[in-house]
Amino acid sequence: MVSNSDLFSISNQKQFEKIALKTFRYQYENNLVYQEFCNLLHTDVQKVKTLQQIPFLPIQFFKSHAVVSNNEAPQAIFTSSGTTGMTTSQHLVTDITLYEESYRRGFSQFYGNIENYVVLALLPSYLEREGSSLIYMVEDLIRLSNQPESGFYLNNHDELIKKMMELHQAEKNVILIGVTYALLDLIEYSKSIAFPLWGLGGSTIIMETGGMKGKRKEMIREELHQQLCAGFGVSSIHSEYGMTELLSQAYSLGEGIFECPSWMQILIRDTEDALSYIANGKTGGINVIDLANRNSCSFIATQDLGKKYPNNSFEVLGRFDHSDIRGCNLMVV
């Protein structure tokens, strides 16, 4: 078992690969779902010596199986959002402190001390349901900020606009974390009351968590970020890349280019051959290695499309067409 101190002190690729391979062997031995999947691929565990040789579990397994690597009772069960009748993912978290340490250290790695920020959250579609890992994280960041102005906002746009203006005038550092459609709604509302937000700029960071949640038509990133930049008066839009099935997040500080914390990496698989990988700069399926997923599965083949660059940064370009129906071709092995 990899210790927390080893996990969160990774500082180079050699360390990452060593811990990843150790995690793979541990999860093969202790996660029956992952073990069966590896066996179906005829994986010879002793011959797995590189990241590329590790099997990646299709993310859909979190919808149909209990993906766990121990026999401990879950301390939290995170669930994905979904429309009525849709099967949702469940992430059984047997050590909630591991999740807390992961997102706290991840945030600090990209933004510094949380106490330097007022954290405002505009996440209505997440607040309105149970089991959101994003709400758990943001709620904790709000508490850790030790700023009385930090908090959640649902549909109270007037109050949020007033608060943002007050914080701007007080020259406070602000992070507004919002689901995409809610940020666009806020901009439109501010225009309707002749109280535009475009004068903020400066010390305000706008962080979108992605997703229209069926509320608006999907948009390409360039168009979306252009509208958000103009609406909030900022030069760039930050983004968070995370999901129910992960305990870590990647962040983009602008232009849709994401970077991972030191215990998380991605690989890009060939869309025609899910067991092969493609060169940097080419589009394929995103495979995530999240070493904080020690007690579930650290090697996940997502339904997202993206491309990776030589410095390990990456872009998210969309999702597989009809991904909930077709899924990943690893499912047919």
mmCIF file of C-alpha atoms in Angstrom:
data_model
loop_
_atom_site.group_PDB
_atom_site.id
_atom_site.type_symbol
_atom_site.label_atom_id
_atom_site.label_comp_id
_atom_site.label_asym_id
_atom_site.label_seq_id
_atom_site.Cartn_x
_atom_site.Cartn_y
_atom_site.Cartn_z
ATOM 1 C CA MET A 1 0.000 0.000 0.000
ATOM 2 C CA VAL A 2 1.297 3.453 -0.956
ATOM 3 C CA SER A 3 1.358 5.884 1.979
ATOM 4 C CA ASN A 4 -0.119 9.382 1.806
ATOM 5 C CA SER A 5 3.310 10.901 2.361
ATOM 6 C CA ASP A 6 4.737 9.011 -0.629
ATOM 7 C CA LEU A 7 1.723 9.851 -2.778
ATOM 8 C CA PHE A 8 1.730 13.587 -2.157
ATOM 9 C CA SER A 9 5.505 14.025 -2.268
ATOM 10 C CA ILE A 10 5.890 12.868 -5.891
ATOM 11 C CA SER A 11 8.273 15.283 -7.590
ATOM 12 C CA ASN A 12 9.394 13.593 -10.816
ATOM 13 C CA GLN A 13 8.294 11.134 -13.492
ATOM 14 C CA LYS A 14 10.360 8.272 -12.117
ATOM 15 C CA GLN A 15 8.651 8.545 -8.728
ATOM 16 C CA PHE A 16 5.242 8.785 -10.384
ATOM 17 C CA GLU A 17 5.792 5.646 -12.446
ATOM 18 C CA LYS A 18 7.147 3.687 -9.480
ATOM 19 C CA ILE A 19 4.113 4.520 -7.332
ATOM 20 C CA ALA A 20 1.706 3.978 -10.240
ATOM 21 C CA LEU A 21 3.054 0.474 -10.848
ATOM 22 C CA LYS A 22 2.919 -0.306 -7.136
ATOM 23 C CA THR A 23 -0.689 0.957 -7.052
ATOM 24 C CA PHE A 24 -1.554 -1.157 -10.092
ATOM 25 C CA ARG A 25 -0.321 -4.337 -8.441
ATOM 26 C CA TYR A 26 -2.136 -3.506 -5.205
ATOM 27 C CA GLN A 27 -5.408 -2.838 -6.989
ATOM 28 C CA TYR A 28 -5.111 -5.946 -9.139
ATOM 29 C CA GLU A 29 -4.795 -8.007 -5.967
ATOM 30 C CA ASN A 30 -7.491 -6.228 -3.945
ATOM 31 C CA ASN A 31 -10.076 -4.893 -6.418
ATOM 32 C CA LEU A 32 -12.075 -7.864 -7.724
ATOM 33 C CA VAL A 33 -13.772 -5.845 -10.470
ATOM 34 C CA TYR A 34 -10.468 -4.519 -11.766
ATOM 35 C CA GLN A 35 -8.833 -7.930 -11.405
ATOM 36 C CA GLU A 36 -11.538 -9.596 -13.498
ATOM 37 C CA PHE A 37 -11.227 -6.870 -16.130
ATOM 38 C CA CYS A 38 -7.438 -7.314 -16.313
ATOM 39 C CA ASN A 39 -7.872 -11.077 -16.568
ATOM 40 C CA LEU A 40 -10.295 -10.676 -19.481
ATOM 41 C CA LEU A 41 -7.516 -8.753 -21.238
ATOM 42 C CA HIS A 42 -5.110 -11.616 -20.427
ATOM 43 C CA THR A 43 -2.874 -9.218 -18.525
ATOM 44 C CA ASP A 44 0.325 -10.747 -17.191
ATOM 45 C CA VAL A 45 0.787 -8.626 -14.084
ATOM 46 C CA GLN A 46 4.474 -9.517 -13.774
ATOM 47 C CA LYS A 47 5.155 -8.170 -17.262
ATOM 48 C CA VAL A 48 3.550 -4.762 -16.634
ATOM 49 C CA LYS A 49 6.565 -2.457 -16.373
ATOM 50 C CA THR A 50 5.327 0.828 -17.899
ATOM 51 C CA LEU A 51 2.291 3.099 -17.578
ATOM 52 C CA GLN A 52 1.226 2.209 -21.113
ATOM 53 C CA GLN A 53 1.001 -1.487 -20.201
ATOM 54 C CA ILE A 54 -1.444 -0.881 -17.333
ATOM 55 C CA PRO A 55 -5.093 -1.703 -18.213
ATOM 56 C CA PHE A 56 -7.481 1.230 -17.809
ATOM 57 C CA LEU A 57 -10.940 0.413 -16.469
ATOM 58 C CA PRO A 58 -13.764 1.929 -18.572
ATOM 59 C CA ILE A 59 -15.487 4.584 -16.483
ATOM 60 C CA GLN A 60 -18.887 2.957 -17.118
ATOM 61 C CA PHE A 61 -17.985 0.262 -14.568
ATOM 62 C CA PHE A 62 -18.709 2.818 -11.837
ATOM 63 C CA LYS A 63 -22.340 2.666 -12.990
ATOM 64 C CA SER A 64 -22.678 -1.096 -12.729
ATOM 65 C CA HIS A 65 -20.182 -2.300 -10.123
ATOM 66 C CA ALA A 66 -18.815 -1.449 -6.692
ATOM 67 C CA VAL A 67 -15.282 -0.433 -7.685
ATOM 68 C CA VAL A 68 -13.368 -0.752 -4.411
ATOM 69 C CA SER A 69 -9.934 -2.009 -3.388
ATOM 70 C CA ASN A 70 -10.665 -2.925 0.221
ATOM 71 C CA ASN A 71 -13.441 -4.306 2.420
ATOM 72 C CA GLU A 72 -14.009 -1.162 4.464
ATOM 73 C CA ALA A 73 -17.409 0.492 4.659
ATOM 74 C CA PRO A 74 -17.658 3.674 2.565
ATOM 75 C CA GLN A 75 -17.419 6.920 4.497
ATOM 76 C CA ALA A 76 -19.018 8.773 1.576
ATOM 77 C CA ILE A 77 -20.773 7.782 -1.636
ATOM 78 C CA PHE A 78 -20.400 10.301 -4.453
ATOM 79 C CA THR A 79 -22.831 10.078 -7.353
ATOM 80 C CA SER A 80 -22.815 11.622 -10.816
ATOM 81 C CA SER A 81 -25.577 13.836 -12.140
ATOM 82 C CA GLY A 82 -27.925 12.418 -14.755
ATOM 83 C CA THR A 83 -31.328 12.867 -16.330
ATOM 84 C CA THR A 84 -34.350 10.962 -15.040
ATOM 85 C CA GLY A 85 -34.022 7.240 -15.649
ATOM 86 C CA MET A 86 -30.317 7.391 -16.451
ATOM 87 C CA THR A 87 -27.989 5.131 -14.507
ATOM 88 C CA THR A 88 -25.536 7.234 -12.535
ATOM 89 C CA SER A 89 -22.001 6.490 -11.366
ATOM 90 C CA GLN A 90 -21.237 5.739 -7.744
ATOM 91 C CA HIS A 91 -17.825 6.276 -6.203
ATOM 92 C CA LEU A 92 -17.558 4.484 -2.858
ATOM 93 C CA VAL A 93 -15.005 6.477 -0.864
ATOM 94 C CA THR A 94 -13.672 4.471 2.075
ATOM 95 C CA ASP A 95 -11.261 7.179 3.263
ATOM 96 C CA ILE A 96 -12.722 10.674 2.912
ATOM 97 C CA THR A 97 -9.556 12.238 4.371
ATOM 98 C CA LEU A 98 -7.670 11.071 1.265
ATOM 99 C CA TYR A 99 -10.080 13.025 -0.932
ATOM 100 C CA GLU A 100 -9.754 16.058 1.305
ATOM 101 C CA GLU A 101 -5.967 15.980 1.224
ATOM 102 C CA SER A 102 -5.965 15.517 -2.548
ATOM 103 C CA TYR A 103 -8.153 18.511 -3.430
ATOM 104 C CA ARG A 104 -6.625 20.741 -0.766
ATOM 105 C CA ARG A 105 -3.091 20.043 -1.981
ATOM 106 C CA GLY A 106 -4.207 20.244 -5.614
ATOM 107 C CA PHE A 107 -5.772 23.671 -5.111
ATOM 108 C CA SER A 108 -2.701 24.882 -3.237
ATOM 109 C CA GLN A 109 -0.388 23.662 -6.000
ATOM 110 C CA PHE A 110 -2.127 25.904 -8.558
ATOM 111 C CA TYR A 111 -3.519 28.808 -6.516
ATOM 112 C CA GLY A 112 -1.609 28.989 -3.263
ATOM 113 C CA ASN A 113 -3.166 29.481 0.156
ATOM 114 C CA ILE A 114 -6.970 29.217 0.103
ATOM 115 C CA GLU A 115 -7.116 31.873 2.831
ATOM 116 C CA ASN A 116 -6.027 34.437 0.243
ATOM 117 C CA TYR A 117 -9.370 34.119 -1.543
ATOM 118 C CA VAL A 118 -13.049 34.733 -1.055
ATOM 119 C CA VAL A 119 -14.717 31.674 -2.587
ATOM 120 C CA LEU A 120 -18.120 32.203 -4.201
ATOM 121 C CA ALA A 121 -19.965 29.202 -5.627
ATOM 122 C CA LEU A 122 -22.685 29.258 -8.273
ATOM 123 C CA LEU A 123 -23.499 25.569 -8.610
ATOM 124 C CA PRO A 124 -27.304 25.225 -8.639
ATOM 125 C CA SER A 125 -27.557 21.899 -10.465
ATOM 126 C CA TYR A 126 -25.122 20.350 -7.973
ATOM 127 C CA LEU A 127 -26.652 21.918 -4.859
ATOM 128 C CA GLU A 128 -30.082 20.617 -5.829
ATOM 129 C CA ARG A 129 -29.081 16.951 -5.530
ATOM 130 C CA GLU A 130 -27.358 14.661 -3.049
ATOM 131 C CA GLY A 131 -23.913 13.095 -3.337
ATOM 132 C CA SER A 132 -21.939 15.679 -5.327
ATOM 133 C CA SER A 133 -18.179 15.406 -4.824
ATOM 134 C CA LEU A 134 -17.824 18.931 -6.238
ATOM 135 C CA ILE A 135 -20.136 20.364 -3.581
ATOM 136 C CA TYR A 136 -18.196 18.503 -0.891
ATOM 137 C CA MET A 137 -14.940 20.020 -2.145
ATOM 138 C CA VAL A 138 -16.210 23.569 -2.611
ATOM 139 C CA GLU A 139 -17.988 23.544 0.751
ATOM 140 C CA ASP A 140 -14.697 22.628 2.416
ATOM 141 C CA LEU A 141 -12.744 25.266 0.455
ATOM 142 C CA ILE A 142 -15.311 27.881 1.511
ATOM 143 C CA ARG A 143 -14.801 26.885 5.143
ATOM 144 C CA LEU A 144 -11.002 26.819 4.833
ATOM 145 C CA SER A 145 -10.945 30.287 3.260
ATOM 146 C CA ASN A 146 -11.894 31.754 6.652
ATOM 147 C CA GLN A 147 -13.567 34.586 4.766
ATOM 148 C CA PRO A 148 -17.045 35.564 6.040
ATOM 149 C CA GLU A 149 -18.029 36.631 2.509
ATOM 150 C CA SER A 150 -17.424 33.142 1.055
ATOM 151 C CA GLY A 151 -20.509 31.067 0.325
ATOM 152 C CA PHE A 152 -22.941 29.345 -2.050
ATOM 153 C CA TYR A 153 -25.496 31.080 -4.221
ATOM 154 C CA LEU A 154 -28.461 29.321 -5.813
ATOM 155 C CA ASN A 155 -30.777 31.594 -7.793
ATOM 156 C CA ASN A 156 -30.217 34.749 -5.753
ATOM 157 C CA HIS A 157 -28.488 36.672 -8.548
ATOM 158 C CA ASP A 158 -29.113 40.112 -7.036
ATOM 159 C CA GLU A 159 -27.327 39.168 -3.835
ATOM 160 C CA LEU A 160 -24.412 37.598 -5.723
ATOM 161 C CA ILE A 161 -23.945 40.613 -8.010
ATOM 162 C CA LYS A 162 -24.004 42.966 -5.032
ATOM 163 C CA LYS A 163 -21.465 40.829 -3.179
ATOM 164 C CA MET A 164 -19.128 40.660 -6.183
ATOM 165 C CA MET A 165 -19.224 44.425 -6.597
ATOM 166 C CA GLU A 166 -18.496 44.974 -2.902
ATOM 167 C CA LEU A 167 -15.554 42.566 -2.982
ATOM 168 C CA HIS A 168 -14.200 44.201 -6.128
ATOM 169 C CA GLN A 169 -14.333 47.645 -4.536
ATOM 170 C CA ALA A 170 -12.625 46.257 -1.423
ATOM 171 C CA GLU A 171 -9.885 44.811 -3.715
ATOM 172 C CA LYS A 172 -10.407 41.302 -2.374
ATOM 173 C CA ASN A 173 -9.147 38.268 -4.315
ATOM 174 C CA VAL A 174 -12.226 36.373 -5.453
ATOM 175 C CA ILE A 175 -12.761 32.971 -7.075
ATOM 176 C CA LEU A 176 -16.231 32.473 -8.514
ATOM 177 C CA ILE A 177 -16.693 28.739 -9.189
ATOM 178 C CA GLY A 178 -19.678 28.139 -11.410
ATOM 179 C CA VAL A 179 -21.341 25.563 -13.603
ATOM 180 C CA THR A 180 -21.212 26.888 -17.159
ATOM 181 C CA TYR A 181 -24.898 27.574 -17.808
ATOM 182 C CA ALA A 182 -25.289 29.349 -14.441
ATOM 183 C CA LEU A 183 -22.393 31.714 -15.221
ATOM 184 C CA LEU A 184 -24.035 32.618 -18.550
ATOM 185 C CA ASP A 185 -27.377 33.095 -16.792
ATOM 186 C CA LEU A 186 -25.712 35.457 -14.300
ATOM 187 C CA ILE A 187 -24.227 37.558 -17.113
ATOM 188 C CA GLU A 188 -27.581 37.811 -18.875
ATOM 189 C CA TYR A 189 -29.364 38.738 -15.658
ATOM 190 C CA SER A 190 -26.829 41.455 -14.850
ATOM 191 C CA LYS A 191 -27.436 42.991 -18.288
ATOM 192 C CA SER A 192 -31.207 42.836 -17.838
ATOM 193 C CA ILE A 193 -31.002 44.965 -14.706
ATOM 194 C CA ALA A 194 -28.499 47.345 -16.313
ATOM 195 C CA PHE A 195 -25.841 46.318 -13.807
ATOM 196 C CA PRO A 196 -23.188 44.718 -16.016
ATOM 197 C CA LEU A 197 -20.428 42.658 -14.452
ATOM 198 C CA TRP A 198 -17.833 43.521 -17.067
ATOM 199 C CA GLY A 199 -16.278 46.123 -14.781
ATOM 200 C CA LEU A 200 -14.936 43.500 -12.365
ATOM 201 C CA GLY A 201 -11.757 42.138 -13.943
ATOM 202 C CA GLY A 202 -8.657 42.591 -11.832
ATOM 203 C CA SER A 203 -8.558 40.299 -8.832
ATOM 204 C CA THR A 204 -11.625 38.209 -9.749
ATOM 205 C CA ILE A 205 -11.052 34.677 -11.084
ATOM 206 C CA ILE A 206 -13.909 33.030 -12.954
ATOM 207 C CA MET A 207 -13.644 29.222 -12.830
ATOM 208 C CA GLU A 208 -16.093 27.178 -14.881
ATOM 209 C CA THR A 209 -16.669 23.545 -14.030
ATOM 210 C CA GLY A 210 -18.123 22.682 -17.438
ATOM 211 C CA GLY A 211 -21.511 21.403 -18.465
ATOM 212 C CA MET A 212 -24.752 22.926 -19.673
ATOM 213 C CA LYS A 213 -26.690 20.193 -17.823
ATOM 214 C CA GLY A 214 -29.367 20.308 -20.513
ATOM 215 C CA LYS A 215 -30.141 23.956 -19.695
ATOM 216 C CA ARG A 216 -28.483 25.484 -22.763
ATOM 217 C CA LYS A 217 -27.099 24.486 -26.116
ATOM 218 C CA GLU A 218 -23.555 23.152 -25.907
ATOM 219 C CA MET A 219 -20.848 25.538 -27.151
ATOM 220 C CA ILE A 220 -17.258 25.115 -28.269
ATOM 221 C CA ARG A 221 -14.765 26.275 -25.672
ATOM 222 C CA GLU A 222 -13.485 29.275 -27.660
ATOM 223 C CA GLU A 223 -16.969 30.722 -28.058
ATOM 224 C CA LEU A 224 -17.924 30.007 -24.450
ATOM 225 C CA HIS A 225 -14.793 31.555 -22.965
ATOM 226 C CA GLN A 226 -15.135 34.574 -25.239
ATOM 227 C CA GLN A 227 -18.622 35.206 -23.886
ATOM 228 C CA LEU A 228 -17.535 34.658 -20.284
ATOM 229 C CA CYS A 229 -14.491 36.935 -20.647
ATOM 230 C CA ALA A 230 -16.623 39.698 -22.133
ATOM 231 C CA GLY A 231 -19.392 39.236 -19.580
ATOM 232 C CA PHE A 232 -17.151 39.311 -16.517
ATOM 233 C CA GLY A 233 -14.454 41.636 -17.829
ATOM 234 C CA VAL A 234 -11.618 39.186 -17.306
ATOM 235 C CA SER A 235 -8.773 38.299 -19.661
ATOM 236 C CA SER A 236 -9.035 34.524 -19.221
ATOM 237 C CA ILE A 237 -11.365 31.864 -17.866
ATOM 238 C CA HIS A 238 -10.109 29.219 -15.478
ATOM 239 C CA SER A 239 -11.502 25.688 -15.566
ATOM 240 C CA GLU A 240 -11.613 22.637 -13.323
ATOM 241 C CA TYR A 241 -11.474 19.100 -14.732
ATOM 242 C CA GLY A 242 -12.779 16.561 -12.287
ATOM 243 C CA MET A 243 -15.466 13.939 -12.061
ATOM 244 C CA THR A 244 -17.339 11.744 -9.610
ATOM 245 C CA GLU A 245 -15.026 8.820 -10.295
ATOM 246 C CA LEU A 246 -11.843 10.773 -9.434
ATOM 247 C CA LEU A 247 -10.462 12.155 -6.174
ATOM 248 C CA SER A 248 -8.178 14.675 -7.910
ATOM 249 C CA GLN A 249 -8.717 17.623 -10.228
ATOM 250 C CA ALA A 250 -6.761 19.176 -13.075
ATOM 251 C CA TYR A 251 -6.918 22.957 -13.506
ATOM 252 C CA SER A 252 -6.694 25.315 -16.442
ATOM 253 C CA LEU A 253 -5.526 28.850 -15.751
ATOM 254 C CA GLY A 254 -6.675 29.918 -19.219
ATOM 255 C CA GLU A 255 -7.037 28.927 -22.878
ATOM 256 C CA GLY A 256 -8.471 25.537 -21.919
ATOM 257 C CA ILE A 257 -5.020 24.058 -21.268
ATOM 258 C CA PHE A 258 -5.145 21.816 -18.183
ATOM 259 C CA GLU A 259 -2.369 20.739 -15.870
ATOM 260 C CA CYS A 260 -2.504 17.936 -13.329
ATOM 261 C CA PRO A 261 -1.261 17.876 -9.742
ATOM 262 C CA SER A 262 1.873 15.798 -9.329
ATOM 263 C CA TRP A 263 -0.013 12.571 -8.404
ATOM 264 C CA MET A 264 -2.276 12.664 -11.482
ATOM 265 C CA GLN A 265 -1.499 12.224 -15.201
ATOM 266 C CA ILE A 266 -3.332 11.483 -18.428
ATOM 267 C CA LEU A 267 -2.602 9.332 -21.461
ATOM 268 C CA ILE A 268 -4.375 9.628 -24.827
ATOM 269 C CA ARG A 269 -5.635 6.354 -26.269
ATOM 270 C CA ASP A 270 -6.403 5.598 -29.901
ATOM 271 C CA THR A 271 -10.149 5.889 -30.551
ATOM 272 C CA GLU A 272 -10.009 2.888 -32.893
ATOM 273 C CA ASP A 273 -7.820 0.703 -30.669
ATOM 274 C CA ALA A 274 -8.397 1.388 -27.001
ATOM 275 C CA LEU A 275 -5.297 -0.549 -25.967
ATOM 276 C CA SER A 276 -2.953 1.647 -28.021
ATOM 277 C CA TYR A 277 -1.752 5.213 -27.477
ATOM 278 C CA ILE A 278 -1.214 8.083 -29.877
ATOM 279 C CA ALA A 279 1.380 10.821 -30.213
ATOM 280 C CA ASN A 280 1.254 14.186 -28.452
ATOM 281 C CA GLY A 281 -0.916 16.752 -30.209
ATOM 282 C CA LYS A 282 -3.312 14.205 -31.695
ATOM 283 C CA THR A 283 -6.915 13.712 -30.597
ATOM 284 C CA GLY A 284 -7.954 10.561 -28.761
ATOM 285 C CA GLY A 285 -9.684 9.229 -25.669
ATOM 286 C CA ILE A 286 -8.532 10.505 -22.277
ATOM 287 C CA ASN A 287 -7.192 7.909 -19.839
ATOM 288 C CA VAL A 288 -6.642 9.239 -16.332
ATOM 289 C CA ILE A 289 -4.178 8.020 -13.743
ATOM 290 C CA ASP A 290 -5.346 9.360 -10.376
ATOM 291 C CA LEU A 291 -3.129 7.893 -7.683
ATOM 292 C CA ALA A 292 -5.387 9.379 -4.988
ATOM 293 C CA ASN A 293 -7.958 6.760 -6.099
ATOM 294 C CA ARG A 294 -6.011 4.260 -4.055
ATOM 295 C CA ASN A 295 -9.093 2.620 -2.569
ATOM 296 C CA SER A 296 -11.097 2.365 -5.808
ATOM 297 C CA CYS A 297 -9.305 2.341 -9.186
ATOM 298 C CA SER A 298 -6.503 4.695 -10.192
ATOM 299 C CA PHE A 299 -6.576 3.826 -13.906
ATOM 300 C CA ILE A 300 -9.713 5.026 -15.685
ATOM 301 C CA ALA A 301 -10.604 5.229 -19.372
ATOM 302 C CA THR A 302 -12.969 8.201 -19.580
ATOM 303 C CA GLN A 303 -15.494 9.062 -22.284
ATOM 304 C CA ASP A 304 -13.762 12.385 -22.936
ATOM 305 C CA LEU A 305 -11.802 13.273 -26.051
ATOM 306 C CA GLY A 306 -8.653 15.333 -25.789
ATOM 307 C CA LYS A 307 -5.070 15.852 -26.780
ATOM 308 C CA LYS A 308 -1.865 15.941 -24.748
ATOM 309 C CA TYR A 309 1.202 18.125 -25.118
ATOM 310 C CA PRO A 310 4.913 17.401 -24.434
ATOM 311 C CA ASN A 311 4.870 19.152 -21.040
ATOM 312 C CA ASN A 312 2.019 16.835 -19.857
ATOM 313 C CA SER A 313 -0.607 19.563 -20.180
ATOM 314 C CA PHE A 314 -3.758 18.637 -22.073
ATOM 315 C CA GLU A 315 -6.980 19.867 -23.658
ATOM 316 C CA VAL A 316 -10.481 18.456 -23.342
ATOM 317 C CA LEU A 317 -12.197 18.608 -26.725
ATOM 318 C CA GLY A 318 -15.529 16.926 -26.070
ATOM 319 C CA ARG A 319 -17.028 13.486 -25.552
ATOM 320 C CA PHE A 320 -17.491 10.363 -27.609
ATOM 321 C CA ASP A 321 -20.714 10.534 -29.647
ATOM 322 C CA HIS A 322 -23.546 8.704 -27.883
ATOM 323 C CA SER A 323 -21.057 7.735 -25.195
ATOM 324 C CA ASP A 324 -23.727 6.573 -22.762
ATOM 325 C CA ILE A 325 -25.048 4.180 -25.386
ATOM 326 C CA ARG A 326 -21.984 3.004 -27.243
ATOM 327 C CA GLY A 327 -19.524 3.395 -24.427
ATOM 328 C CA CYS A 328 -15.924 2.412 -24.863
ATOM 329 C CA ASN A 329 -14.873 -0.505 -27.051
ATOM 330 C CA LEU A 330 -13.048 -1.959 -24.053
ATOM 331 C CA MET A 331 -16.498 -2.999 -22.816
ATOM 332 C CA VAL A 332 -16.734 -5.752 -25.429
ATOM 333 C CA VAL A 333 -13.581 -7.666 -24.506
#
